[in-house]
Amino acid sequence: MRKEKVYISQETVKRLSLYLRNLRRLEKEGVRVICSDRISELLDVSPAQFRKDLSYFGEFGKRGVGYEIRRLIEELEDILGVNKQWKIVLIGVGRLGSALLRFEGFSKFNLKIELAFDIDKRKIGKVINGVKIEDVQRLTERVKEEGVKVGLISTPPQVAQEIADRLIEGGIKGIMNFAPVTLKIPEDVFITNVDMACELERVIFFLNNEGKVKTDSKLLS
Amino acid sequence: MRKEKVYISQETVKRLSLYLRNLRRLEKEGVRVICSDRISELLDVSPAQFRKDLSYFGEFGKRGVGYEIRRLIEELEDILGVNKQWKIVLIGVGRLGSALLRFEGFSKFNLKIELAFDIDKRKIGKVINGVKIEDVQRLTERVKEEGVKVGLISTPPQVAQEIADRLIEGGIKGIMNFAPVTLKIPEDVFITNVDMACELERVIFFLNNEGKVKTDSKLLS
DNA sequence: TTTTATTTGTTCCTATTTTCACAAAAAGTA
DNA sequence: TACTTTTTGTGAAAATAGGAACAAATAAAA
């Protein structure tokens, strides 16, 4: 039974994506059906959490049996929207940017970067992984032209805000930002920050507070 | 007044790191004192949240005035532990790995990768950003030898678990994992997964559920 | 057919996180 | 000195997320 109005938390969405990836792997390994207990062993998620995450979107399992993997993969692809083709643009083809352009973790899962932009004349015109690098001057118009909806920002932090503004002007509705700055964006645009320095500092915090800290919800004495 | 026993959430730690970075930038811009309201405008955090996050560790502000930036930077560096030198090892010098080796977002903030390993004979011996790439065969012993405590895994997913095991055998206590797999690690080791495909799928979820979704805590109709 | 085993979907409860709101402190002003 | 303004630090309330537990559904066994 589909719910009237449900708030889906970001944590739930992250987990859905995690489920999908692991279900695909299981299917490849020949598994046909799986129960929430088994999922729980594989991922770091309680069985109840798994069932509840799915329950926001419908009933996909069979009581006493489990979940048919093929069916669940399709449902999750549908929920996340990864079965549709979303045009993705990358801005900033530096070392991180070119790694992203060729990242198998994207391409393997139907996430293909289709346009790339840089300011460096020496890079413009080059082709990386089938994508021709274009002049960032033309960013807004090209984004409009191609109807791109998702942008990855891997520029230096100083220019990230300007790039974001231009992307949004071009009609971008979702941004994944690798630049270590907090971008100002309108309410109707979604942003996720991949902040590697913060993540690494989080690891260091744990080490630095060792003994004073409990493993999951950190206890400080 | 320091608390007896306080649980620090991961979200709080992430924000501390975010505060630190932005305070450093503000200091560079010549700002000396800042209040929680101003921080709130700059970052996407409520003033109360900022004050409460800090309050777990002590009283660093002055009522009616705000926070002296220099002081707060030092306190945060101390809390996070980033003023100490932590030895960091990177495993897997592919495209992402070499981008990480040269990533300014790390080096600028006193986060220096000091050892790097790969399995590819052609890469072993090469020097990237002052770091000599070593043979992954010797990973465990070298980690022990050097007393490394933090490891970054940027290998293909198939070998990530084995690398994690070897790191832990060598005495690593904190891992930042870029491989798209859920690693099994003991309780006393801290791990953070940087899962770019999940992040990108989260953006796509938002686009795919547009209209049905409210901007912050996603409303699905 | 009836009974027993499982395992889901969901309700209700608990724990955690965030926000509110205000007393306490600081500094300036009259 | 007394009053005003500002802004912190924090206890209490509100909101959110997570987990236990159980009825309902399924399939297999008796």
mmCIF file with all atom_site columns, C-alpha atoms (C1' of nucleotides) in Angstrom, chain A residues 9 11 15 46 48-49 51-52 62-65, chain D residues 16-27:
data_model
loop_
_atom_site.group_PDB
_atom_site.id
_atom_site.type_symbol
_atom_site.label_atom_id
_atom_site.label_alt_id
_atom_site.label_comp_id
_atom_site.label_asym_id
_atom_site.label_entity_id
_atom_site.label_seq_id
_atom_site.pdbx_PDB_ins_code
_atom_site.Cartn_x
_atom_site.Cartn_y
_atom_site.Cartn_z
_atom_site.occupancy
_atom_site.B_iso_or_equiv
_atom_site.pdbx_formal_charge
_atom_site.auth_seq_id
_atom_site.auth_comp_id
_atom_site.auth_asym_id
_atom_site.auth_atom_id
_atom_site.pdbx_PDB_model_num
ATOM 1  C CA    . SER A 1 9  ? 15.313 10.975  4.863  1.00 0.00 ? 9  SER A CA    1
ATOM 2  C CA    . GLU A 1 11 ? 19.955 8.487   5.145  1.00 0.00 ? 11 GLU A CA    1
ATOM 3  C CA    . ARG A 1 15 ? 20.900 3.167   1.945  1.00 0.00 ? 15 ARG A CA    1
ATOM 4  C CA    . SER A 1 46 ? 19.618 -3.810  10.648 1.00 0.00 ? 46 SER A CA    1
ATOM 5  C CA    . ALA A 1 48 ? 14.233 -3.825  10.339 1.00 0.00 ? 48 ALA A CA    1
ATOM 6  C CA    . GLN A 1 49 ? 15.919 -0.800  8.817  1.00 0.00 ? 49 GLN A CA    1
ATOM 7  C CA    . ARG A 1 51 ? 12.441 -3.464  5.520  1.00 0.00 ? 51 ARG A CA    1
ATOM 8  C CA    . LYS A 1 52 ? 11.389 -0.054  6.718  1.00 0.00 ? 52 LYS A CA    1
ATOM 9  C CA    . LYS A 1 62 ? 6.980  -12.123 0.137  1.00 0.00 ? 62 LYS A CA    1
ATOM 10 C CA    . ARG A 1 63 ? 6.337  -13.096 3.742  1.00 0.00 ? 63 ARG A CA    1
ATOM 11 C CA    . GLY A 1 64 ? 8.022  -16.272 4.801  1.00 0.00 ? 64 GLY A CA    1
ATOM 12 C CA    . VAL A 1 65 ? 10.222 -16.100 1.708  1.00 0.00 ? 65 VAL A CA    1
ATOM 13 C "C1'" . DT  D 2 16 ? 13.545 12.714  13.675 1.00 0.00 ? 16 DT  D "C1'" 1
ATOM 14 C "C1'" . DA  D 2 17 ? 15.453 8.282   13.217 1.00 0.00 ? 17 DA  D "C1'" 1
ATOM 15 C "C1'" . DG  D 2 18 ? 16.099 3.627   14.667 1.00 0.00 ? 18 DG  D "C1'" 1
ATOM 16 C "C1'" . DG  D 2 19 ? 14.762 -0.742  16.683 1.00 0.00 ? 19 DG  D "C1'" 1
ATOM 17 C "C1'" . DA  D 2 20 ? 11.922 -4.336  18.985 1.00 0.00 ? 20 DA  D "C1'" 1
ATOM 18 C "C1'" . DA  D 2 21 ? 8.220  -7.036  18.561 1.00 0.00 ? 21 DA  D "C1'" 1
ATOM 19 C "C1'" . DC  D 2 22 ? 4.323  -9.010  16.667 1.00 0.00 ? 22 DC  D "C1'" 1
ATOM 20 C "C1'" . DA  D 2 23 ? 0.254  -9.972  13.498 1.00 0.00 ? 23 DA  D "C1'" 1
ATOM 21 C "C1'" . DA  D 2 24 ? -0.257 -11.375 8.776  1.00 0.00 ? 24 DA  D "C1'" 1
ATOM 22 C "C1'" . DA  D 2 25 ? 1.172  -14.007 5.037  1.00 0.00 ? 25 DA  D "C1'" 1
ATOM 23 C "C1'" . DT  D 2 26 ? 3.544  -17.793 2.893  1.00 0.00 ? 26 DT  D "C1'" 1
ATOM 24 C "C1'" . DA  D 2 27 ? 5.392  -22.227 2.212  1.00 0.00 ? 27 DA  D "C1'" 1
#
